[in-house]
CSV table of C-alpha atoms in Angstrom, one decimal:
chain,number,residue,atom,x,y,z
Q,1336,MET,CA,124.6,111.5,127.7
Q,1337,THR,CA,124.4,114.2,125.0
Q,1338,SER,CA,122.0,117.0,124.3
Q,1339,VAL,CA,121.5,115.4,121.0
Q,1340,SER,CA,120.6,112.3,122.1
Q,1341,TYR,CA,118.9,113.4,124.6
Q,1342,THR,CA,116.4,115.5,122.4
Q,1343,LEU,CA,115.9,112.0,120.5
Q,1344,LEU,CA,115.1,109.9,123.3
Q,1345,GLU,CA,113.0,112.9,124.6
Q,1346,GLN,CA,111.1,113.0,121.3
Q,1347,GLN,CA,110.9,108.6,121.2
Q,1348,GLN,CA,109.6,108.7,124.8
Q,1349,SER,CA,106.8,110.9,123.6
Q,1350,GLN,CA,105.6,108.5,121.1
Q,1351,LEU,CA,105.7,105.6,123.5
Q,1352,GLU,CA,101.7,105.8,124.6
Q,1353,VAL,CA,100.6,106.7,121.0
Q,1354,LEU,CA,102.8,103.6,120.0
Q,1355,GLN,CA,100.7,101.6,122.4
Q,1356,ASN,CA,97.5,103.3,121.5
Q,1357,GLN,CA,98.0,102.3,117.8
Q,1358,ILE,CA,98.9,98.7,118.9
Q,1359,HIS,CA,95.8,98.3,120.9
Q,1360,TYR,CA,93.7,99.7,117.5
Q,1361,LEU,CA,95.1,97.3,115.2
Q,1362,ARG,CA,94.6,94.6,117.5
Q,1363,LEU,CA,90.9,95.4,117.8
Q,1364,HIS,CA,90.7,96.9,114.1
Q,1365,SER,CA,92.9,94.9,112.0
Q,1366,LEU,CA,92.3,91.3,110.4
Q,1367,TYR,CA,95.6,91.2,109.4
Q,1368,TYR,CA,97.3,92.6,112.6
Q,1369,ARG,CA,95.2,90.7,115.0
Q,1370,ARG,CA,96.2,87.7,113.4
Q,1371,VAL,CA,99.8,88.4,113.1
Q,1372,LEU,CA,100.6,89.7,116.6
Q,1373,THR,CA,98.3,86.8,118.2
Q,1374,GLU,CA,100.7,84.3,116.5
Q,1375,CYS,CA,103.5,86.2,117.8
Q,1376,GLN,CA,101.6,86.8,121.1
Q,1377,LEU,CA,102.4,90.0,121.4
Q,1378,THR,CA,100.0,93.0,122.6
Q,1379,GLU,CA,100.3,97.2,123.6
Q,1380,LYS,CA,101.5,95.6,127.1
Q,1381,ASN,CA,104.7,94.5,125.8
Q,1382,LEU,CA,105.6,97.7,124.4
Q,1383,LEU,CA,107.3,99.0,127.8
Q,1384,SER,CA,109.9,101.0,126.0
Q,1385,ILE,CA,110.6,102.3,122.7
Q,1386,GLU,CA,113.3,99.5,122.2
Q,1387,ASP,CA,110.8,97.2,122.6
Q,1388,ILE,CA,109.5,98.1,119.3
Q,1389,GLN,CA,111.8,95.4,118.0
Q,1390,LYS,CA,110.2,92.7,119.5
Q,1391,PHE,CA,107.2,93.3,116.9
Q,1392,PRO,CA,107.4,91.8,113.4
Q,1393,PHE,CA,107.6,93.8,110.4
Q,1394,THR,CA,105.3,94.4,107.7
Q,1395,THR,CA,106.3,94.1,103.9
Q,1396,LYS,CA,105.3,95.0,100.7
Q,1397,ALA,CA,104.4,91.8,99.9
Q,1398,ASP,CA,102.2,91.4,102.9
Q,1399,LEU,CA,99.8,94.4,101.8
Q,1400,GLN,CA,100.1,93.2,98.3
Q,1401,LYS,CA,98.7,89.7,99.6
Q,1402,TYR,CA,96.4,90.9,102.0
Q,1403,ASN,CA,95.4,94.6,101.2
Q,1404,LYS,CA,91.8,94.6,102.3
Q,1405,GLU,CA,92.9,92.8,105.8
Q,1406,PHE,CA,94.7,95.9,106.9
Q,1407,LEU,CA,91.7,98.2,106.5
Q,1408,CYS,CA,90.3,99.1,109.9
Q,1409,GLN,CA,87.0,100.6,109.5
Q,1410,SER,CA,83.8,99.9,107.4
Q,1411,LEU,CA,83.4,101.1,103.9
Q,1412,SER,CA,81.1,103.6,105.3
Q,1413,LYS,CA,83.2,105.8,107.0
Q,1414,ILE,CA,85.9,105.9,104.0
Q,1415,ILE,CA,86.0,109.2,102.2
Q,1416,ASP,CA,88.8,108.9,100.0
Q,1417,ILE,CA,91.1,105.8,98.2
Q,1418,VAL,CA,94.5,106.2,96.9
Q,1419,SER,CA,96.9,103.8,95.6
Q,1420,THR,CA,100.6,103.2,95.3
Q,1421,SER,CA,101.9,103.8,92.3
Q,1422,GLY,CA,102.7,100.0,91.0
Q,1423,THR,CA,106.2,101.1,90.2
Q,1424,SER,CA,107.7,98.5,92.3
Q,1425,GLY,CA,104.8,95.5,92.0
Q,1426,THR,CA,100.8,95.4,92.1
Q,1427,PRO,CA,99.3,98.7,93.5
Q,1428,VAL,CA,98.3,98.7,97.1
Q,1429,SER,CA,95.3,100.5,98.2
Q,1430,PHE,CA,94.9,102.6,101.3
Q,1431,TYR,CA,91.5,103.9,102.8
Q,1432,LEU,CA,91.3,107.3,104.4
Q,1433,THR,CA,88.8,108.4,106.6
Q,1434,ASP,CA,87.6,111.8,107.2
Q,1435,ASN,CA,90.1,112.1,110.0
Q,1436,ASP,CA,92.8,110.7,107.9
Q,1437,LEU,CA,92.1,113.5,105.3
Q,1438,GLU,CA,92.4,116.2,108.4
Q,1439,ARG,CA,96.0,114.4,109.1
Q,1440,LEU,CA,97.2,114.4,105.6
Q,1441,ALA,CA,96.1,118.2,105.5
Q,1442,THR,CA,98.2,118.9,108.6
Q,1443,ASN,CA,100.9,117.0,107.4
Q,1444,GLU,CA,101.5,118.5,104.4
Q,1445,SER,CA,100.6,122.1,105.9
Q,1446,GLN,CA,103.4,121.6,108.2
Q,1447,SER,CA,105.5,120.4,105.8
Q,1448,LEU,CA,105.1,123.1,103.3
Q,1449,SER,CA,105.5,125.5,106.1
Q,1450,ILE,CA,109.0,124.0,106.7
Q,1451,ALA,CA,110.1,125.0,103.4
Q,1452,GLY,CA,108.7,128.5,104.1
Q,1453,ILE,CA,105.6,128.4,102.3
Q,1454,GLY,CA,102.8,130.4,103.8
Q,1455,PRO,CA,99.7,132.6,103.1
Q,1456,ASP,CA,100.9,135.0,100.8
Q,1457,ASP,CA,102.0,132.4,98.3
Q,1458,ILE,CA,100.3,131.4,95.2
Q,1459,VAL,CA,101.6,128.0,94.8
Q,1460,GLN,CA,101.5,126.4,91.3
Q,1461,LEU,CA,101.0,122.7,91.7
Q,1462,THR,CA,102.7,121.0,88.4
Q,1463,THR,CA,101.7,117.2,89.4
Q,1464,THR,CA,98.8,115.3,89.0
Q,1465,SER,CA,96.0,115.3,92.0
Q,1466,ASP,CA,93.9,112.7,90.4
Q,1467,ARG,CA,94.4,109.2,89.3
Q,1468,LEU,CA,94.2,107.9,92.9
Q,1469,PHE,CA,97.5,109.9,93.9
Q,1470,MET,CA,97.7,110.7,97.0
Q,1471,ALA,CA,100.6,113.3,97.2
Q,1472,GLY,CA,98.6,115.2,95.1
Q,1473,LEU,CA,95.7,115.3,97.3
Q,1474,ALA,CA,97.8,116.1,100.3
Q,1475,TYR,CA,99.2,119.2,98.2
Q,1476,VAL,CA,95.5,120.3,97.7
Q,1477,LEU,CA,94.4,119.9,101.3
Q,1478,GLY,CA,97.7,121.1,102.7
Q,1479,LEU,CA,97.4,124.4,100.7
Q,1480,ARG,CA,94.3,124.7,101.6
Q,1481,LYS,CA,95.3,124.6,105.7
Q,1482,LEU,CA,98.0,127.3,104.9
Q,1483,GLY,CA,95.8,129.7,103.2
Q,1484,ALA,CA,98.3,130.1,100.5
Q,1485,SER,CA,96.5,130.2,97.0
Q,1486,LEU,CA,96.7,127.2,94.5
Q,1487,LEU,CA,96.8,127.0,90.8
Q,1488,ARG,CA,96.3,122.8,89.7
Q,1489,VAL,CA,97.8,122.9,86.5
Q,1490,GLY,CA,99.0,119.4,86.5
Q,1491,PRO,CA,102.0,117.5,84.5
Q,1492,GLY,CA,103.5,118.4,81.5
Q,1493,LEU,CA,102.3,121.7,79.2
Q,1494,PRO,CA,105.5,124.2,79.9
Q,1495,ASP,CA,103.9,126.8,77.4
Q,1496,LEU,CA,100.8,126.9,79.9
Q,1497,GLN,CA,102.9,126.6,83.1
Q,1498,TRP,CA,104.7,129.7,81.9
Q,1499,LYS,CA,101.5,131.7,81.1
Q,1500,LEU,CA,100.5,131.2,84.4
Q,1501,ILE,CA,103.1,131.8,86.2
Q,1502,ALA,CA,103.2,135.6,84.4
Q,1503,GLU,CA,99.5,136.0,84.9
Q,1504,HIS,CA,99.0,135.3,88.4
Q,1505,LYS,CA,102.6,135.8,89.6
Q,1506,THR,CA,103.3,132.4,90.9
Q,1507,THR,CA,105.8,132.6,94.0
Q,1508,THR,CA,106.6,128.3,94.3
Q,1509,LEU,CA,106.5,125.4,91.8
Q,1510,ILE,CA,105.5,122.2,93.3
Q,1511,ALA,CA,107.4,119.7,90.7
Q,1512,VAL,CA,109.4,116.9,89.6
Q,1513,PRO,CA,112.8,118.1,88.9
Q,1514,SER,CA,113.5,116.9,85.5
Q,1515,PHE,CA,110.2,118.5,84.6
Q,1516,ILE,CA,111.9,122.0,85.5
Q,1517,LEU,CA,114.3,121.2,83.1
Q,1518,LYS,CA,112.0,121.1,80.4
Q,1519,MET,CA,110.4,124.1,81.1
Q,1520,LEU,CA,113.5,125.8,81.3
Q,1521,GLU,CA,114.6,124.1,77.9
Q,1522,TYR,CA,111.2,126.3,76.8
Q,1523,ALA,CA,112.0,129.3,78.1
Q,1524,GLU,CA,115.1,129.1,76.4
Q,1525,LYS,CA,113.4,128.6,73.2
Q,1526,ASN,CA,110.7,131.2,73.8
Q,1527,GLN,CA,113.1,134.0,74.9
Q,1528,ILE,CA,112.0,133.9,78.7
Q,1529,ASP,CA,113.8,135.0,81.1
Q,1530,PRO,CA,113.4,132.4,84.4
Q,1531,ALA,CA,115.4,134.9,86.6
Q,1532,ALA,CA,112.5,137.8,86.1
Q,1533,SER,CA,109.5,135.4,86.7
Q,1534,THR,CA,107.9,136.3,90.4
Q,1535,VAL,CA,108.9,132.2,91.5
Q,1536,ASN,CA,111.3,132.1,94.2
Q,1537,LYS,CA,110.9,128.4,95.7
Q,1538,ILE,CA,110.4,125.2,94.2
Q,1539,VAL,CA,109.4,122.3,96.1
Q,1540,CYS,CA,110.9,119.4,94.2
Q,1541,ILE,CA,109.5,115.6,94.5
Q,1542,GLY,CA,109.9,112.2,93.4
Q,1543,GLU,CA,113.4,112.6,92.0
Q,1544,PRO,CA,116.5,113.5,94.5
Q,1545,ILE,CA,118.1,116.8,93.8
Q,1546,ARG,CA,121.3,116.3,96.5
Q,1547,ASN,CA,124.1,114.3,96.9
Q,1548,GLN,CA,124.7,112.5,100.4
Q,1549,ASP,CA,127.0,115.3,101.7
Q,1550,PHE,CA,123.4,117.7,100.8
Q,1551,SER,CA,125.6,120.2,98.1
Q,1552,LEU,CA,123.4,119.9,94.9
Q,1553,ASN,CA,123.3,117.1,92.7
Q,1554,ILE,CA,123.9,117.5,88.8
Q,1555,LEU,CA,119.9,117.9,88.5
Q,1556,GLY,CA,120.1,119.9,91.2
Q,1557,GLN,CA,122.6,122.4,90.0
Q,1558,LYS,CA,121.4,122.3,86.1
Q,1559,ILE,CA,118.1,123.8,87.5
Q,1560,THR,CA,119.8,126.7,90.0
Q,1561,ASP,CA,122.5,127.5,87.9
Q,1562,LYS,CA,119.6,128.6,85.2
Q,1563,TRP,CA,116.5,130.0,87.5
Q,1564,PRO,CA,118.1,131.8,90.9
Q,1565,VAL,CA,115.6,130.0,92.9
Q,1566,GLN,CA,115.5,128.2,96.2
Q,1567,LEU,CA,114.7,124.4,96.0
Q,1568,TYR,CA,113.5,122.4,98.5
Q,1569,SER,CA,114.1,118.2,98.5
Q,1570,THR,CA,111.3,116.1,100.1
Q,1571,TYR,CA,110.5,112.5,100.8
Q,1572,ALA,CA,107.2,110.7,101.4
Q,1573,SER,CA,105.3,107.9,100.4
Q,1574,THR,CA,101.7,106.8,100.2
Q,1575,GLU,CA,102.5,103.8,102.8
Q,1576,MET,CA,103.5,106.6,105.6
Q,1577,ALA,CA,100.8,109.5,104.5
Q,1578,THR,CA,103.8,111.9,105.8
Q,1579,ALA,CA,106.4,113.7,104.2
Q,1580,PHE,CA,109.8,114.6,104.9
Q,1581,THR,CA,110.5,118.5,104.2
Q,1582,GLU,CA,114.0,120.6,103.8
Q,1583,CYS,CA,114.1,123.8,105.4
Q,1584,HIS,CA,116.2,126.6,104.0
Q,1585,ALA,CA,119.3,125.1,105.6
Q,1586,GLY,CA,119.2,122.2,102.8
Q,1587,LYS,CA,120.3,119.7,105.4
Q,1588,GLY,CA,117.7,116.6,105.3
Q,1589,GLY,CA,114.1,116.2,105.5
Q,1590,HIS,CA,112.7,117.1,108.7
Q,1591,HIS,CA,110.9,114.4,111.0
Q,1592,LEU,CA,107.3,115.4,112.2
Q,1593,PRO,CA,107.0,112.7,115.1
Q,1594,GLU,CA,103.3,112.9,115.9
Q,1595,LEU,CA,102.6,111.7,112.8
Q,1596,VAL,CA,104.9,108.8,112.2
Q,1597,PHE,CA,107.4,106.6,114.2
Q,1598,ILE,CA,110.7,105.8,112.1
Q,1599,GLU,CA,113.4,103.4,112.3
Q,1600,VAL,CA,116.5,102.6,110.1
Q,1601,VAL,CA,117.9,98.9,110.2
Q,1602,ASP,CA,120.8,97.3,108.6
Q,1603,GLU,CA,120.8,93.7,106.5
Q,1604,GLN,CA,120.1,92.1,109.8
Q,1605,ASP,CA,117.3,94.3,110.7
Q,1606,GLN,CA,119.3,95.6,113.5
Q,1607,SER,CA,119.1,99.9,114.1
Q,1608,VAL,CA,121.9,101.7,112.8
Q,1609,PRO,CA,123.5,104.9,114.2
Q,1610,PRO,CA,123.0,108.1,112.8
Q,1611,GLY,CA,124.9,108.8,109.3
Q,1612,MET,CA,124.9,105.1,108.7
Q,1613,SER,CA,123.2,103.8,105.7
Q,1614,GLY,CA,120.1,101.4,106.5
Q,1615,GLU,CA,116.5,100.7,105.4
Q,1616,LEU,CA,113.8,103.0,106.3
Q,1617,VAL,CA,111.0,101.4,108.4
Q,1618,ILE,CA,108.2,103.1,109.7
Q,1619,THR,CA,105.1,103.1,111.9
Q,1620,THR,CA,102.2,105.4,111.2
Q,1621,LEU,CA,100.6,107.1,113.9
Q,1622,GLY,CA,97.2,108.3,114.3
Q,1623,ILE,CA,95.7,106.7,110.9
Q,1624,GLU,CA,92.4,105.0,110.9
Q,1625,GLY,CA,91.8,103.9,107.4
Q,1626,THR,CA,94.9,101.7,107.0
Q,1627,PRO,CA,97.7,101.9,109.6
Q,1628,LEU,CA,101.0,100.2,109.3
Q,1629,LEU,CA,103.1,98.7,111.8
Q,1630,ARG,CA,106.8,98.5,111.6
Q,1631,PHE,CA,106.7,98.7,107.6
Q,1632,LYS,CA,109.8,98.0,105.6
Q,1633,THR,CA,109.8,100.4,102.6
Q,1634,GLY,CA,112.7,99.5,100.7
Q,1635,ASP,CA,114.3,102.8,101.0
Q,1636,ILE,CA,118.0,103.3,101.7
Q,1637,CYS,CA,119.0,106.5,103.7
Q,1638,GLN,CA,120.6,107.8,106.4
Q,1639,TYR,CA,119.3,109.7,109.5
Q,1640,HIS,CA,121.1,112.7,111.1
Q,1641,LEU,CA,120.4,114.2,114.9
Q,1642,SER,CA,122.5,117.5,114.8
Q,1643,SER,CA,120.3,120.3,115.2
Q,1644,CYS,CA,119.5,122.0,112.6
Q,1645,GLU,CA,120.4,126.2,112.0
Q,1646,CYS,CA,116.9,126.5,111.4
Q,1647,GLY,CA,116.5,125.8,115.0
Q,1648,ARG,CA,114.1,122.7,114.9
Q,1649,THR,CA,115.8,119.5,116.6
Q,1650,THR,CA,113.6,117.0,115.3
Q,1651,LEU,CA,115.4,113.9,113.5
Q,1652,ARG,CA,116.2,114.6,109.5
Q,1653,LEU,CA,116.0,112.1,106.9
Q,1654,GLY,CA,119.5,112.4,104.3
Q,1655,PRO,CA,118.6,112.1,100.6
Q,1656,LEU,CA,117.1,108.5,99.5
Q,1657,GLN,CA,120.1,106.4,98.0
Q,1658,GLY,CA,117.9,104.0,96.5
Q,1659,ARG,CA,115.9,101.2,97.0
Q,1660,LYS,CA,116.9,98.2,98.5
Q,1661,ASN,CA,115.3,95.6,96.4
Q,1662,GLN,CA,116.5,97.9,92.9
Q,1663,MET,CA,120.2,97.4,94.1
Q,1664,ILE,CA,122.6,96.1,91.4
Q,1665,LYS,CA,125.5,94.2,91.6
Q,1666,TYR,CA,127.7,94.9,88.4
Q,1667,LYS,CA,131.1,94.0,87.8
Q,1668,GLY,CA,131.9,94.1,91.7
Q,1669,THR,CA,130.5,97.6,92.0
Q,1670,THR,CA,127.7,97.9,94.2
Q,1671,LEU,CA,125.0,100.8,92.4
Q,1672,TYR,CA,121.5,102.0,92.9
Q,1673,PRO,CA,119.3,103.5,89.9
Q,1674,PRO,CA,119.8,107.1,91.2
Q,1675,ALA,CA,123.4,107.1,90.6
Q,1676,LEU,CA,122.9,105.8,86.7
Q,1677,THR,CA,120.4,108.7,86.4
Q,1678,GLU,CA,122.9,111.1,88.3
Q,1679,LEU,CA,125.5,110.2,85.7
Q,1680,LEU,CA,123.5,110.6,82.8
Q,1681,HIS,CA,122.0,114.1,84.2
Q,1682,GLU,CA,125.7,114.9,83.5
Q,1683,LEU,CA,125.9,114.5,80.0
Q,1684,ASP,CA,124.6,117.7,78.0
Q,1685,TYR,CA,124.9,116.0,74.8
Q,1686,ILE,CA,122.5,113.6,75.1
Q,1687,SER,CA,118.3,114.8,75.0
Q,1688,ALA,CA,116.7,111.5,76.0
Q,1689,TYR,CA,117.9,108.3,78.2
Q,1690,TYR,CA,116.6,105.4,80.0
Q,1691,SER,CA,118.5,102.7,81.7
Q,1692,GLU,CA,117.4,99.2,82.5
Q,1693,VAL,CA,119.1,96.1,84.4
Q,1694,THR,CA,118.6,92.8,83.3
Q,1695,THR,CA,119.6,89.2,84.0
Q,1696,ASN,CA,122.5,87.6,81.8
Q,1697,GLU,CA,123.4,83.8,81.0
Q,1698,MET,CA,125.6,83.6,84.4
Q,1699,GLY,CA,122.5,84.7,86.1
Q,1700,LEU,CA,124.3,88.2,87.0
Q,1701,ASP,CA,122.9,92.0,86.8
Q,1702,ALA,CA,124.0,93.4,83.3
Q,1703,ILE,CA,123.3,96.8,82.7
Q,1704,LYS,CA,121.9,98.7,79.6
Q,1705,ILE,CA,121.9,102.2,78.5
Q,1706,TYR,CA,119.5,103.9,75.6
Q,1707,VAL,CA,120.0,107.1,74.7
Q,1708,ALA,CA,119.7,109.4,72.0
Q,1709,GLY,CA,121.9,112.7,71.2
Q,1710,ASN,CA,123.2,114.7,68.0
Q,1711,GLU,CA,126.6,113.0,67.5
Q,1712,LYS,CA,127.1,110.3,65.4
Q,1713,ASP,CA,126.5,106.7,67.4
Q,1714,ALA,CA,130.2,105.7,67.8
Q,1715,ASP,CA,131.3,108.9,69.3
Q,1716,LEU,CA,128.4,108.9,71.8
Q,1717,VAL,CA,128.8,105.3,72.8
Q,1718,PHE,CA,132.6,106.5,73.2
Q,1719,ARG,CA,132.0,109.0,75.0
Q,1720,ILE,CA,129.2,107.5,77.4
Q,1721,LYS,CA,131.2,104.9,78.1
Q,1722,GLU,CA,134.2,106.9,79.0
Q,1723,HIS,CA,132.3,108.7,81.2
Q,1724,PHE,CA,131.0,105.9,83.3
Q,1725,GLN,CA,134.4,104.2,83.4
Q,1726,ALA,CA,135.8,107.6,84.8
Q,1727,ARG,CA,133.1,107.8,87.7
Q,1728,ILE,CA,132.4,104.6,88.6
Q,1729,ARG,CA,134.9,102.4,87.2
Q,1730,VAL,CA,132.6,100.5,85.2
Q,1731,THR,CA,131.2,100.6,81.7
Q,1732,PRO,CA,127.1,99.2,80.7
Q,1733,ASP,CA,126.0,98.8,77.2
Q,1734,ILE,CA,125.2,101.8,75.5
Q,1735,PHE,CA,122.5,101.5,72.8
Q,1736,VAL,CA,121.8,104.6,70.8
Q,1737,THR,CA,117.8,105.2,69.6
Q,1738,SER,CA,115.8,107.9,68.9
Q,1739,ALA,CA,114.4,110.2,71.5
Q,1740,GLN,CA,110.7,109.5,70.5
Q,1741,GLU,CA,111.4,105.6,70.6
Q,1742,ILE,CA,112.7,106.3,74.2
Q,1743,ASN,CA,110.2,108.6,75.4
Q,1744,ALA,CA,107.5,106.2,74.2
Q,1745,ILE,CA,109.4,103.2,76.6
Q,1746,LYS,CA,109.7,105.6,79.5
Q,1747,THR,CA,105.6,106.2,79.3
Q,1748,SER,CA,104.5,102.7,78.3
Q,1749,PHE,CA,103.7,101.7,81.8
Q,1750,ASN,CA,101.1,104.3,82.3
Q,1751,PHE,CA,102.6,105.1,85.9
Q,1752,ARG,CA,102.0,108.6,87.1
Q,1753,LYS,CA,105.0,110.1,85.4
Q,1754,PRO,CA,107.6,108.7,83.0
Q,1755,VAL,CA,110.6,105.8,84.6
Q,1756,ASP,CA,114.2,106.6,83.8
Q,1757,PHE,CA,114.9,102.8,85.5
Q,1758,ILE,CA,113.5,99.7,84.3
Q,1759,ASP,CA,114.3,96.6,86.1
Q,1760,ARG,CA,113.9,93.5,84.1
Q,1761,ARG,CA,115.8,90.7,86.2
Q,1762,THR,CA,114.4,87.4,86.4
Q,1763,THR,CA,115.2,84.7,89.4
Q,1764,PHE,CA,116.8,81.7,88.5
């Protein structure tokens, strides 16, 4: 046994007792899990080793949507805060947090942000919403308070205000969606603001990938750092797990917090995959009282890595998210995920706005449509974009040229927490 696998085994064995306690808790308090585990004739006594977790049933997003309140494990008198998923992949799901859950959320975020090098001396500008039942915004506020860092709760949009507050308060760190950073850079260029002269030295990136699978910066990440010499930190999290995976300065994947979540990565046959192989992330939350989950299939496709990080941490690391399982596109013999379309479009400086959508054609096959706005003649724009797609992925989607105003109206019409770049309009025959 190598030292690397021994390190992972140590981490998993330390989780065994916690997992047993969690299953016992679910049987006592969750209407849903009491019924499901009884039907399967399973209790915590069936979990004698980490491998035994595979005996237990998966939980899916459809289960959460259908039986949402049956997952609640505490009386409403114990619930302090209620959050919700965004609804981008179906009906929103509510999660109920006790006082201890809020403390766990603060611990998660303080540890995660400290991995990104944030500490009490930092002044952090939050450019994402902390309302609208958004767990992440709440987590940032609680985590930064626990860290002792100063916080500017600016919220989304308003590039002019963001720059004014950076100058006034000497902000050191931004928490932001990467595509919004590009809008801030566009504003800076038009208004003679030099980003390099600002006090900002770190950006914690949320909601969008900034790295390729080999951990190099993707086009979005490169566009930011070309104009702003800052350290970018990638993060991955979800409302369901109430836990974040955050990069350290090495930028080699998001570090796992094993005391907060147990993870598996499984293939199409629901079997565990080895390090470096792609699979669906499955999580079991640890230490949650309100709405804990057992073997929840996130739908997110990623890889995990076990080699020791140059920062000295030996915890498992998650690589960049490749896409969502239910959004996989089969197009003219090529398998794609929406982030790949976004990455290709980010490379094109001659388009000012875009979104992509996938539909089902008359043959029952996936069809991709790309809507763009640009400054060139329509025919020239369509030709250049098709040529770009053909060179990069050997297939050419249908391209439609329209106005930036119309595109932005579509992207914000779903009333989600941020504009969407991808719309799935597929139907099942």
